[in-house]
PDB file of C-alpha atoms in Angstrom:
ATOM      1  CA  LEU A  13     -72.209  21.075  29.806  1.00  0.00           C
ATOM      2  CA  VAL A  14     -73.376  17.767  29.589  1.00  0.00           C
ATOM      3  CA  TYR A  15     -70.783  15.069  31.186  1.00  0.00           C
ATOM      4  CA  GLU A  16     -72.551  11.622  31.444  1.00  0.00           C
ATOM      5  CA  LEU A  17     -75.575  10.374  29.575  1.00  0.00           C
ATOM      6  CA  ARG A  18     -77.727   7.723  29.866  1.00  0.00           C
ATOM      7  CA  CYS A  19     -79.608   6.370  27.047  1.00  0.00           C
ATOM      8  CA  PHE A  20     -81.684   2.859  26.763  1.00  0.00           C
ATOM      9  CA  LEU A  21     -82.028   3.646  23.177  1.00  0.00           C
ATOM     10  CA  ARG A  22     -78.344   3.384  22.811  1.00  0.00           C
ATOM     11  CA  ALA A  23     -77.918   0.352  25.088  1.00  0.00           C
ATOM     12  CA  PHE A  24     -80.758  -1.555  23.288  1.00  0.00           C
ATOM     13  CA  ALA A  25     -78.773  -0.962  20.260  1.00  0.00           C
ATOM     14  CA  ASP A  26     -75.469  -1.921  21.194  1.00  0.00           C
ATOM     15  CA  SER A  27     -77.363  -5.003  22.451  1.00  0.00           C
ATOM     16  CA  VAL A  28     -78.614  -5.881  18.866  1.00  0.00           C
ATOM     17  CA  GLY A  29     -74.802  -4.650  17.274  1.00  0.00           C
ATOM     18  CA  GLY A  30     -75.814  -1.702  16.085  1.00  0.00           C
ATOM     19  CA  ALA A  31     -78.442   0.723  15.517  1.00  0.00           C
ATOM     20  CA  ASP A  32     -78.812  -0.519  11.939  1.00  0.00           C
ATOM     21  CA  LYS A  33     -79.652  -3.623  13.212  1.00  0.00           C
ATOM     22  CA  LEU A  34     -82.795  -2.518  15.370  1.00  0.00           C
ATOM     23  CA  PRO A  35     -86.058  -4.106  14.209  1.00  0.00           C
ATOM     24  CA  GLN A  36     -88.534  -1.683  12.787  1.00  0.00           C
ATOM     25  CA  GLY A  37     -92.813  -1.076  13.309  1.00  0.00           C
ATOM     26  CA  ALA A  38     -94.841  -3.627  15.649  1.00  0.00           C
ATOM     27  CA  ALA A  39     -91.242  -5.508  16.431  1.00  0.00           C
ATOM     28  CA  PHE A  40     -89.300  -2.623  17.618  1.00  0.00           C
ATOM     29  CA  THR A  41     -91.828  -2.269  20.850  1.00  0.00           C
ATOM     30  CA  SER A  42     -91.789  -6.160  21.518  1.00  0.00           C
ATOM     31  CA  ALA A  43     -87.872  -6.379  21.024  1.00  0.00           C
ATOM     32  CA  LEU A  44     -87.556  -3.200  23.532  1.00  0.00           C
ATOM     33  CA  ARG A  45     -90.264  -4.724  25.643  1.00  0.00           C
ATOM     34  CA  SER A  46     -88.533  -7.941  26.045  1.00  0.00           C
ATOM     35  CA  TRP A  47     -84.900  -6.510  26.468  1.00  0.00           C
ATOM     36  CA  LEU A  48     -86.069  -4.636  28.952  1.00  0.00           C
ATOM     37  CA  THR A  49     -88.291  -7.862  31.045  1.00  0.00           C
ATOM     38  CA  ALA A  50     -85.282 -10.395  30.028  1.00  0.00           C
ATOM     39  CA  GLY A  51     -82.810  -9.262  27.842  1.00  0.00           C
ATOM     40  CA  GLY A  52     -80.059  -7.209  30.418  1.00  0.00           C
ATOM     41  CA  GLY A  53     -81.931  -3.854  30.105  1.00  0.00           C
ATOM     42  CA  SER A  54     -84.079  -4.482  33.526  1.00  0.00           C
ATOM     43  CA  GLU A  55     -81.868  -0.973  34.845  1.00  0.00           C
ATOM     44  CA  TYR A  56     -83.501   0.508  31.687  1.00  0.00           C
ATOM     45  CA  GLN A  57     -87.360  -0.646  32.786  1.00  0.00           C
ATOM     46  CA  SER A  58     -87.998   2.975  34.650  1.00  0.00           C
ATOM     47  CA  ASP A  59     -86.918   4.501  31.474  1.00  0.00           C
ATOM     48  CA  VAL A  60     -89.210   3.415  29.289  1.00  0.00           C
ATOM     49  CA  GLY A  61     -93.392   3.731  29.743  1.00  0.00           C
ATOM     50  CA  PHE A  62     -95.837   1.390  27.950  1.00  0.00           C
ATOM     51  CA  VAL A  63     -99.814   1.652  27.993  1.00  0.00           C
ATOM     52  CA  GLY A  64    -101.565  -0.912  26.522  1.00  0.00           C
ATOM     53  CA  GLY A  65     -98.320  -2.406  24.661  1.00  0.00           C
ATOM     54  CA  VAL A  66     -97.350   0.758  23.427  1.00  0.00           C
ATOM     55  CA  VAL A  67     -94.617   3.388  24.328  1.00  0.00           C
ATOM     56  CA  LYS A  68     -96.425   6.288  25.599  1.00  0.00           C
ATOM     57  CA  PHE A  69     -93.200   7.924  27.311  1.00  0.00           C
ATOM     58  CA  ALA A  70     -89.264   7.247  27.199  1.00  0.00           C
ATOM     59  CA  ARG A  71     -86.800   9.347  29.060  1.00  0.00           C
ATOM     60  CA  ILE A  72     -82.815   9.946  28.733  1.00  0.00           C
ATOM     61  CA  GLU A  73     -81.288  10.886  31.542  1.00  0.00           C
ATOM     62  CA  PHE A  74     -77.727  12.749  31.601  1.00  0.00           C
ATOM     63  CA  LYS A  75     -75.703  14.858  34.117  1.00  0.00           C
ATOM     64  CA  MET A  76     -74.482  18.303  33.602  1.00  0.00           C
ATOM     65  CA  THR A  77     -71.934  20.680  34.995  1.00  0.00           C
ATOM     66  CA  MET A  78     -74.261  23.279  37.129  1.00  0.00           C
ATOM     67  CA  SER A  79     -74.156  22.491  40.384  1.00  0.00           C
ATOM     68  CA  LYS A  80     -77.099  22.170  42.404  1.00  0.00           C
ATOM     69  CA  LEU A  81     -79.410  24.980  44.420  1.00  0.00           C
ATOM     70  CA  GLN A  82     -78.083  27.677  42.283  1.00  0.00           C
ATOM     71  CA  PRO A  83     -80.022  30.718  42.412  1.00  0.00           C
ATOM     72  CA  SER A  84     -82.226  31.712  39.379  1.00  0.00           C
ATOM     73  CA  PHE A  85     -80.402  33.694  36.971  1.00  0.00           C
ATOM     74  CA  LYS A  86     -77.687  31.140  36.961  1.00  0.00           C
ATOM     75  CA  VAL A  87     -80.442  28.325  36.229  1.00  0.00           C
ATOM     76  CA  ARG A  88     -82.352  30.812  33.585  1.00  0.00           C
ATOM     77  CA  PRO A  89     -79.677  30.301  30.639  1.00  0.00           C
ATOM     78  CA  VAL A  90     -78.926  26.841  30.972  1.00  0.00           C
ATOM     79  CA  TYR A  91     -83.161  26.475  30.909  1.00  0.00           C
ATOM     80  CA  GLU A  92     -82.549  28.418  27.746  1.00  0.00           C
ATOM     81  CA  LEU A  93     -79.755  26.266  26.039  1.00  0.00           C
ATOM     82  CA  PHE A  94     -81.762  23.261  26.649  1.00  0.00           C
ATOM     83  CA  LEU A  95     -84.915  24.662  25.531  1.00  0.00           C
ATOM     84  CA  ALA A  96     -83.256  25.542  21.897  1.00  0.00           C
ATOM     85  CA  LEU A  97     -81.555  22.407  22.153  1.00  0.00           C
ATOM     86  CA  ILE A  98     -85.224  20.629  21.821  1.00  0.00           C
ATOM     87  CA  ARG A  99     -85.894  22.838  19.524  1.00  0.00           C
ATOM     88  CA  ARG A 100     -83.311  21.721  17.094  1.00  0.00           C
ATOM     89  CA  GLN A 101     -84.049  18.567  17.798  1.00  0.00           C
ATOM     90  CA  LEU A 102     -87.627  18.246  17.380  1.00  0.00           C
ATOM     91  CA  ILE A 103     -87.549  20.075  13.886  1.00  0.00           C
ATOM     92  CA  GLY A 104     -88.491  17.325  11.432  1.00  0.00           C
ATOM     93  CA  ALA A 105     -89.631  14.953  14.664  1.00  0.00           C
ATOM     94  CA  PRO A 106     -93.024  13.086  13.990  1.00  0.00           C
ATOM     95  CA  ALA A 107     -96.033  14.437  15.535  1.00  0.00           C
ATOM     96  CA  GLY A 108     -95.714  12.116  18.822  1.00  0.00           C
ATOM     97  CA  MET A 109     -91.918  12.966  19.744  1.00  0.00           C
ATOM     98  CA  GLN A 110     -93.451  16.738  19.625  1.00  0.00           C
ATOM     99  CA  SER A 111     -93.817  16.938  23.131  1.00  0.00           C
ATOM    100  CA  ALA A 112     -90.242  16.211  24.243  1.00  0.00           C
ATOM    101  CA  PHE A 113     -89.569  18.521  27.088  1.00  0.00           C
ATOM    102  CA  ALA A 114     -86.229  18.547  29.823  1.00  0.00           C
ATOM    103  CA  TYR A 115     -86.342  18.456  33.364  1.00  0.00           C
ATOM    104  CA  THR A 116     -84.233  18.340  35.972  1.00  0.00           C
ATOM    105  CA  ASN A 117     -85.278  16.852  38.930  1.00  0.00           C
ATOM    106  CA  ARG A 118     -86.453  20.416  40.798  1.00  0.00           C
ATOM    107  CA  GLU A 119     -83.724  22.563  39.670  1.00  0.00           C
ATOM    108  CA  PHE A 120     -85.778  24.150  36.362  1.00  0.00           C
ATOM    109  CA  VAL A 121     -89.329  23.896  38.342  1.00  0.00           C
ATOM    110  CA  TRP A 122     -87.644  26.101  41.281  1.00  0.00           C
ATOM    111  CA  MET A 123     -86.284  28.552  39.036  1.00  0.00           C
ATOM    112  CA  GLY A 124     -89.696  29.728  38.436  1.00  0.00           C
ATOM    113  CA  THR A 125     -90.343  29.934  42.144  1.00  0.00           C
ATOM    114  CA  GLN A 126     -87.410  32.085  43.256  1.00  0.00           C
ATOM    115  CA  GLU A 127     -87.651  34.111  40.329  1.00  0.00           C
ATOM    116  CA  SER A 128     -91.466  35.147  41.670  1.00  0.00           C
ATOM    117  CA  LEU A 129     -89.916  35.388  44.803  1.00  0.00           C
ATOM    118  CA  VAL A 130     -87.150  37.798  43.984  1.00  0.00           C
ATOM    119  CA  ALA A 131     -89.831  39.601  41.992  1.00  0.00           C
ATOM    120  CA  GLY A 132     -91.935  39.774  45.091  1.00  0.00           C
ATOM    121  CA  VAL A 133     -88.625  41.248  47.195  1.00  0.00           C
ATOM    122  CA  PHE A 134     -88.920  44.711  44.263  1.00  0.00           C
ATOM    123  CA  VAL A 135     -92.974  44.536  44.639  1.00  0.00           C
ATOM    124  CA  GLY A 136     -92.267  44.593  48.492  1.00  0.00           C
ATOM    125  CA  PHE A 137     -89.864  47.403  48.203  1.00  0.00           C
ATOM    126  CA  ALA A 138     -92.196  49.347  46.203  1.00  0.00           C
ATOM    127  CA  ILE A 139     -95.030  48.916  48.612  1.00  0.00           C
ATOM    128  CA  CYS A 140     -93.231  48.957  52.098  1.00  0.00           C
ATOM    129  CA  PHE A 141     -91.243  52.420  51.483  1.00  0.00           C
ATOM    130  CA  PRO A 142     -94.188  53.928  50.287  1.00  0.00           C
ATOM    131  CA  VAL A 143     -96.414  52.971  53.249  1.00  0.00           C
ATOM    132  CA  ALA A 144     -93.039  53.550  55.439  1.00  0.00           C
ATOM    133  CA  PHE A 145     -93.243  57.117  54.386  1.00  0.00           C
ATOM    134  CA  LEU A 146     -97.070  57.947  55.125  1.00  0.00           C
ATOM    135  CA  VAL A 147     -96.393  56.289  58.805  1.00  0.00           C
ATOM    136  CA  LEU A 148     -93.265  58.342  58.901  1.00  0.00           C
ATOM    137  CA  LEU A 149     -95.593  61.887  57.825  1.00  0.00           C
ATOM    138  CA  CYS A 150     -98.329  60.733  59.817  1.00  0.00           C
ATOM    139  CA  ALA A 151     -95.978  60.044  63.656  1.00  0.00           C
ATOM    140  CA  THR A 152     -93.626  63.234  62.805  1.00  0.00           C
ATOM    141  CA  GLY A 153     -96.092  65.627  61.205  1.00  0.00           C
ATOM    142  CA  SER A 154     -92.583  66.833  59.306  1.00  0.00           C
ATOM    143  CA  PHE A 155     -92.267  66.401  55.739  1.00  0.00           C
ATOM    144  CA  SER A 156     -88.509  66.922  56.019  1.00  0.00           C
ATOM    145  CA  VAL A 157     -88.168  64.578  59.342  1.00  0.00           C
ATOM    146  CA  ALA A 158     -89.744  61.973  56.840  1.00  0.00           C
ATOM    147  CA  VAL A 159     -88.002  62.452  54.425  1.00  0.00           C
ATOM    148  CA  PHE A 160     -84.633  62.368  56.449  1.00  0.00           C
ATOM    149  CA  ALA A 161     -86.127  58.821  57.724  1.00  0.00           C
ATOM    150  CA  ILE A 162     -86.608  57.179  54.343  1.00  0.00           C
ATOM    151  CA  THR A 163     -83.808  58.093  53.164  1.00  0.00           C
ATOM    152  CA  THR A 164     -82.011  56.539  56.776  1.00  0.00           C
ATOM    153  CA  ILE A 165     -84.220  53.170  55.971  1.00  0.00           C
ATOM    154  CA  ALA A 166     -83.320  53.106  52.659  1.00  0.00           C
ATOM    155  CA  ALA A 167     -79.272  53.277  53.380  1.00  0.00           C
ATOM    156  CA  VAL A 168     -79.831  51.055  55.943  1.00  0.00           C
ATOM    157  CA  VAL A 169     -81.803  48.051  53.434  1.00  0.00           C
ATOM    158  CA  GLY A 170     -78.962  48.974  50.440  1.00  0.00           C
ATOM    159  CA  SER A 171     -76.254  48.655  52.893  1.00  0.00           C
ATOM    160  CA  LEU A 172     -77.398  45.665  54.471  1.00  0.00           C
ATOM    161  CA  LEU A 173     -77.927  44.280  51.262  1.00  0.00           C
ATOM    162  CA  GLY A 174     -74.684  44.950  49.384  1.00  0.00           C
ATOM    163  CA  PHE A 175     -72.531  43.781  52.474  1.00  0.00           C
ATOM    164  CA  VAL A 176     -73.855  40.147  52.440  1.00  0.00           C
ATOM    165  CA  ALA A 177     -73.354  40.403  48.504  1.00  0.00           C
ATOM    166  CA  ALA A 178     -69.794  42.145  48.727  1.00  0.00           C
ATOM    167  CA  PHE A 179     -68.319  40.310  51.870  1.00  0.00           C
ATOM    168  CA  LEU A 180     -70.585  37.212  52.052  1.00  0.00           C
ATOM    169  CA  GLY A 181     -70.719  36.395  48.109  1.00  0.00           C
ATOM    170  CA  TRP A 182     -74.856  35.804  49.002  1.00  0.00           C
ATOM    171  CA  GLU A 183     -77.087  36.019  46.040  1.00  0.00           C
ATOM    172  CA  LEU A 184     -80.342  37.368  45.767  1.00  0.00           C
ATOM    173  CA  GLY A 185     -82.039  33.735  46.291  1.00  0.00           C
ATOM    174  CA  THR A 186     -84.748  32.425  47.970  1.00  0.00           C
ATOM    175  CA  GLY A 187     -83.544  33.061  51.560  1.00  0.00           C
ATOM    176  CA  GLU A 188     -82.371  36.253  50.881  1.00  0.00           C
ATOM    177  CA  ALA A 189     -85.435  36.965  49.274  1.00  0.00           C
ATOM    178  CA  ILE A 190     -87.815  35.984  51.900  1.00  0.00           C
ATOM    179  CA  ALA A 191     -85.743  37.704  54.943  1.00  0.00           C
ATOM    180  CA  ALA A 192     -85.161  40.813  52.610  1.00  0.00           C
ATOM    181  CA  THR A 193     -88.345  41.737  52.900  1.00  0.00           C
ATOM    182  CA  ILE A 194     -88.871  41.145  56.408  1.00  0.00           C
ATOM    183  CA  VAL A 195     -86.064  43.561  56.769  1.00  0.00           C
ATOM    184  CA  ILE A 196     -87.672  46.612  56.080  1.00  0.00           C
ATOM    185  CA  GLY A 197     -90.077  46.467  59.058  1.00  0.00           C
ATOM    186  CA  LEU A 198     -86.810  46.286  60.869  1.00  0.00           C
ATOM    187  CA  SER A 199     -84.861  48.718  59.498  1.00  0.00           C
ATOM    188  CA  VAL A 200     -87.541  51.381  60.385  1.00  0.00           C
ATOM    189  CA  ASP A 201     -88.111  50.741  64.485  1.00  0.00           C
ATOM    190  CA  TYR A 202     -85.494  53.453  65.693  1.00  0.00           C
ATOM    191  CA  THR A 203     -85.294  56.238  62.693  1.00  0.00           C
ATOM    192  CA  VAL A 204     -88.938  56.315  63.823  1.00  0.00           C
ATOM    193  CA  HIS A 205     -89.002  56.262  67.599  1.00  0.00           C
ATOM    194  CA  LEU A 206     -85.690  59.031  66.936  1.00  0.00           C
ATOM    195  CA  GLY A 207     -87.877  61.300  64.806  1.00  0.00           C
ATOM    196  CA  HIS A 208     -90.800  61.382  67.114  1.00  0.00           C
ATOM    197  CA  MET A 209     -88.932  62.176  69.786  1.00  0.00           C
ATOM    198  CA  TYR A 210     -87.713  65.115  68.257  1.00  0.00           C
ATOM    199  CA  VAL A 211     -90.842  66.415  67.182  1.00  0.00           C
ATOM    200  CA  GLU A 212     -92.602  65.987  70.805  1.00  0.00           C
ATOM    201  CA  ALA A 213     -89.402  67.852  72.382  1.00  0.00           C
ATOM    202  CA  GLY A 214     -90.388  70.844  73.489  1.00  0.00           C
ATOM    203  CA  GLU A 215     -87.559  72.918  72.450  1.00  0.00           C
ATOM    204  CA  PRO A 216     -87.572  75.497  69.559  1.00  0.00           C
ATOM    205  CA  LEU A 217     -84.060  75.037  68.367  1.00  0.00           C
ATOM    206  CA  ARG A 218     -82.495  72.113  66.943  1.00  0.00           C
ATOM    207  CA  GLU A 219     -80.023  71.565  68.915  1.00  0.00           C
ATOM    208  CA  GLY A 220     -82.411  71.329  72.286  1.00  0.00           C
ATOM    209  CA  LYS A 221     -84.990  69.013  70.462  1.00  0.00           C
ATOM    210  CA  ILE A 222     -81.300  66.644  69.048  1.00  0.00           C
ATOM    211  CA  ASP A 223     -80.681  66.594  73.006  1.00  0.00           C
ATOM    212  CA  VAL A 224     -83.711  65.618  74.204  1.00  0.00           C
ATOM    213  CA  ALA A 225     -84.302  62.708  71.360  1.00  0.00           C
ATOM    214  CA  ALA A 226     -80.686  61.680  72.459  1.00  0.00           C
ATOM    215  CA  THR A 227     -81.023  61.715  75.996  1.00  0.00           C
ATOM    216  CA  ASN A 228     -84.257  60.262  76.023  1.00  0.00           C
ATOM    217  CA  MET A 229     -84.858  58.102  73.229  1.00  0.00           C
ATOM    218  CA  GLY A 230     -80.882  57.096  72.787  1.00  0.00           C
ATOM    219  CA  VAL A 231     -80.857  54.858  75.018  1.00  0.00           C
ATOM    220  CA  THR A 232     -83.811  52.902  75.034  1.00  0.00           C
ATOM    221  CA  VAL A 233     -82.733  52.698  71.050  1.00  0.00           C
ATOM    222  CA  VAL A 234     -79.236  51.006  71.759  1.00  0.00           C
ATOM    223  CA  ALA A 235     -80.700  48.867  74.514  1.00  0.00           C
ATOM    224  CA  GLY A 236     -83.495  47.972  71.870  1.00  0.00           C
ATOM    225  CA  GLY A 237     -80.527  46.928  69.613  1.00  0.00           C
ATOM    226  CA  VAL A 238     -78.904  45.003  71.836  1.00  0.00           C
ATOM    227  CA  THR A 239     -81.682  42.644  73.202  1.00  0.00           C
ATOM    228  CA  THR A 240     -82.734  42.161  69.547  1.00  0.00           C
ATOM    229  CA  LEU A 241     -78.717  41.289  68.522  1.00  0.00           C
ATOM    230  CA  GLY A 242     -78.658  38.766  71.695  1.00  0.00           C
ATOM    231  CA  SER A 243     -81.870  37.127  69.913  1.00  0.00           C
ATOM    232  CA  ALA A 244     -80.230  36.558  66.689  1.00  0.00           C
ATOM    233  CA  ILE A 245     -77.243  34.654  68.319  1.00  0.00           C
ATOM    234  CA  PHE A 246     -79.462  31.597  69.573  1.00  0.00           C
ATOM    235  CA  MET A 247     -80.372  31.500  65.447  1.00  0.00           C
ATOM    236  CA  TYR A 248     -76.322  30.325  64.449  1.00  0.00           C
ATOM    237  CA  ALA A 249     -77.397  26.977  66.588  1.00  0.00           C
ATOM    238  CA  CYS A 250     -79.617  26.116  64.147  1.00  0.00           C
ATOM    239  CA  GLN A 251     -78.746  23.499  61.280  1.00  0.00           C
ATOM    240  CA  LEU A 252     -81.224  24.909  58.498  1.00  0.00           C
ATOM    241  CA  SER A 253     -79.492  27.571  56.127  1.00  0.00           C
ATOM    242  CA  PHE A 254     -82.132  29.704  56.408  1.00  0.00           C
ATOM    243  CA  PHE A 255     -82.307  30.508  59.896  1.00  0.00           C
ATOM    244  CA  LEU A 256     -78.357  30.773  59.721  1.00  0.00           C
ATOM    245  CA  LYS A 257     -79.034  33.713  56.942  1.00  0.00           C
ATOM    246  CA  MET A 258     -82.030  34.917  58.852  1.00  0.00           C
ATOM    247  CA  ALA A 259     -80.078  35.822  62.149  1.00  0.00           C
ATOM    248  CA  THR A 260     -77.117  37.427  59.919  1.00  0.00           C
ATOM    249  CA  LEU A 261     -79.848  39.508  58.318  1.00  0.00           C
ATOM    250  CA  ILE A 262     -81.201  40.540  61.248  1.00  0.00           C
ATOM    251  CA  ALA A 263     -77.894  41.475  63.296  1.00  0.00           C
ATOM    252  CA  GLY A 264     -76.931  43.073  60.355  1.00  0.00           C
ATOM    253  CA  THR A 265     -80.294  45.072  59.773  1.00  0.00           C
ATOM    254  CA  ILE A 266     -79.979  46.287  63.655  1.00  0.00           C
ATOM    255  CA  ALA A 267     -76.135  47.106  63.351  1.00  0.00           C
ATOM    256  CA  PHE A 268     -76.843  48.936  60.310  1.00  0.00           C
ATOM    257  CA  SER A 269     -80.283  50.816  61.925  1.00  0.00           C
ATOM    258  CA  LEU A 270     -77.849  51.592  64.819  1.00  0.00           C
ATOM    259  CA  ILE A 271     -75.597  53.187  63.004  1.00  0.00           C
ATOM    260  CA  TYR A 272     -77.181  54.747  60.451  1.00  0.00           C
ATOM    261  CA  SER A 273     -80.401  56.436  62.498  1.00  0.00           C
ATOM    262  CA  LEU A 274     -77.550  57.359  65.438  1.00  0.00           C
ATOM    263  CA  PHE A 275     -74.803  58.952  63.238  1.00  0.00           C
ATOM    264  CA  PHE A 276     -76.706  59.608  60.008  1.00  0.00           C
ATOM    265  CA  PHE A 277     -80.622  60.567  60.434  1.00  0.00           C
ATOM    266  CA  MET A 278     -79.639  62.301  63.950  1.00  0.00           C
ATOM    267  CA  PRO A 279     -77.190  65.009  62.303  1.00  0.00           C
ATOM    268  CA  LEU A 280     -79.114  65.398  59.521  1.00  0.00           C
ATOM    269  CA  CYS A 281     -81.686  66.654  61.983  1.00  0.00           C
ATOM    270  CA  ALA A 282     -79.467  68.673  63.269  1.00  0.00           C
ATOM    271  CA  VAL A 283     -78.455  70.611  60.560  1.00  0.00           C
ATOM    272  CA  PHE A 284     -81.181  70.456  58.397  1.00  0.00           C
ATOM    273  CA  GLY A 285     -84.222  69.651  60.789  1.00  0.00           C
ATOM    274  CA  PRO A 286     -87.420  71.840  61.382  1.00  0.00           C
ATOM    275  CA  GLU A 287     -87.445  74.196  64.699  1.00  0.00           C
ATOM    276  CA  GLY A 288     -90.072  75.813  66.188  1.00  0.00           C
ATOM    277  CA  GLU A 289     -93.360  73.940  68.020  1.00  0.00           C
ATOM    278  CA  LEU A 290     -94.041  70.930  65.430  1.00  0.00           C
ATOM    279  CA  ARG A 291     -97.024  69.258  65.488  1.00  0.00           C
ATOM    280  CA  THR A 292     -97.856  65.566  64.448  1.00  0.00           C
ATOM    281  CA  ALA A 293    -100.258  64.793  61.796  1.00  0.00           C
ATOM    282  CA  ARG A 294    -103.040  63.988  63.886  1.00  0.00           C
ATOM    283  CA  GLU A 295    -102.364  67.015  66.072  1.00  0.00           C
ATOM    284  CA  GLN A 296    -102.507  69.483  62.595  1.00  0.00           C
ATOM    285  CA  LEU A 297    -106.023  67.648  61.453  1.00  0.00           C
ATOM    286  CA  VAL A 298    -107.237  68.442  64.525  1.00  0.00           C
ATOM    287  CA  LEU A 299    -106.061  72.251  64.586  1.00  0.00           C
ATOM    288  CA  CYS A 300    -107.448  72.367  60.775  1.00  0.00           C
ATOM    289  CA  GLY A 301    -110.604  71.097  62.110  1.00  0.00           C
ATOM    290  CA  ARG A 302    -110.873  73.586  64.704  1.00  0.00           C
ATOM    291  CA  ARG A 303    -110.389  76.159  62.389  1.00  0.00           C
ATOM    292  CA  LEU A 304    -112.614  74.942  60.236  1.00  0.00           C
ATOM    293  CA  LYS A 305    -114.997  75.015  63.191  1.00  0.00           C
ATOM    294  CA  GLY A 306    -114.225  78.832  63.616  1.00  0.00           C
ATOM    295  CA  ASP A 307    -112.513  78.137  67.369  1.00  0.00           C
ATOM    296  CA  ALA A 308    -111.068  81.748  68.431  1.00  0.00           C
ATOM    297  CA  THR A 309    -109.420  79.676  71.006  1.00  0.00           C
ATOM    298  CA  LEU A 310    -106.812  78.123  69.019  1.00  0.00           C
ATOM    299  CA  PRO A 311    -103.048  78.737  69.495  1.00  0.00           C
ATOM    300  CA  THR A 312    -100.761  80.568  67.021  1.00  0.00           C
TER     301      THR A 312
END
């Protein structure tokens, strides 16, 4: 795990002929300070801190085999390993040494941020999917169409995240966590338009409703997908990896949204969709209000 170690105390001991020849007590502090300033230990000056002539902190640098910028689930085991190592080393240590800890520039600190962002993805899913279902239910007024639509959206998100993990080798890191939350909003669009047009179609049978939805909204959905894909292409010229990942996720979301909305959602409605006159949730609420008022001119 650790393949290179830089220890001021080891170098200091070597300079005096071995660890058994190190001075003790107050003489150690003065000898260490002299060695750091004028005795060949100048390269270790930043590793030892003196306050009021007393050593208040010290650090031992190391390099380990873990690569930089790893996802949190790879950093966490290394972090736990170092915590266990430090706990073993601190057993029986003097009171002044009980505050030792492992620090890796930013990897261990960033690990906590990554874990929060990844957890936020699942929290976002838990919030966005129910809200999206309610929006679909209000827009279409049909429970079955809303279920078909939210199933389609879940398939889009699952297919996209599975694709980038299986074929591109991406881990669920910071960039993916931020972009994944945005993806849900993009994947809703086309299914909502097609589902709303299915409900608004004046045809009594499923075949007629599908024909109206595909004719009036299908071309618009495809055109919107093409323009959004075109906008994502420009992001591939960026140098920051986040924008490159964002471009891939946007393009993948649009592609999967077109495929699932046209070739999964529409066939579901064609086979299992509701028939007859359908009303949006708003229209149904208006009718309920009129019924409560005893309006005799209500449509059947």
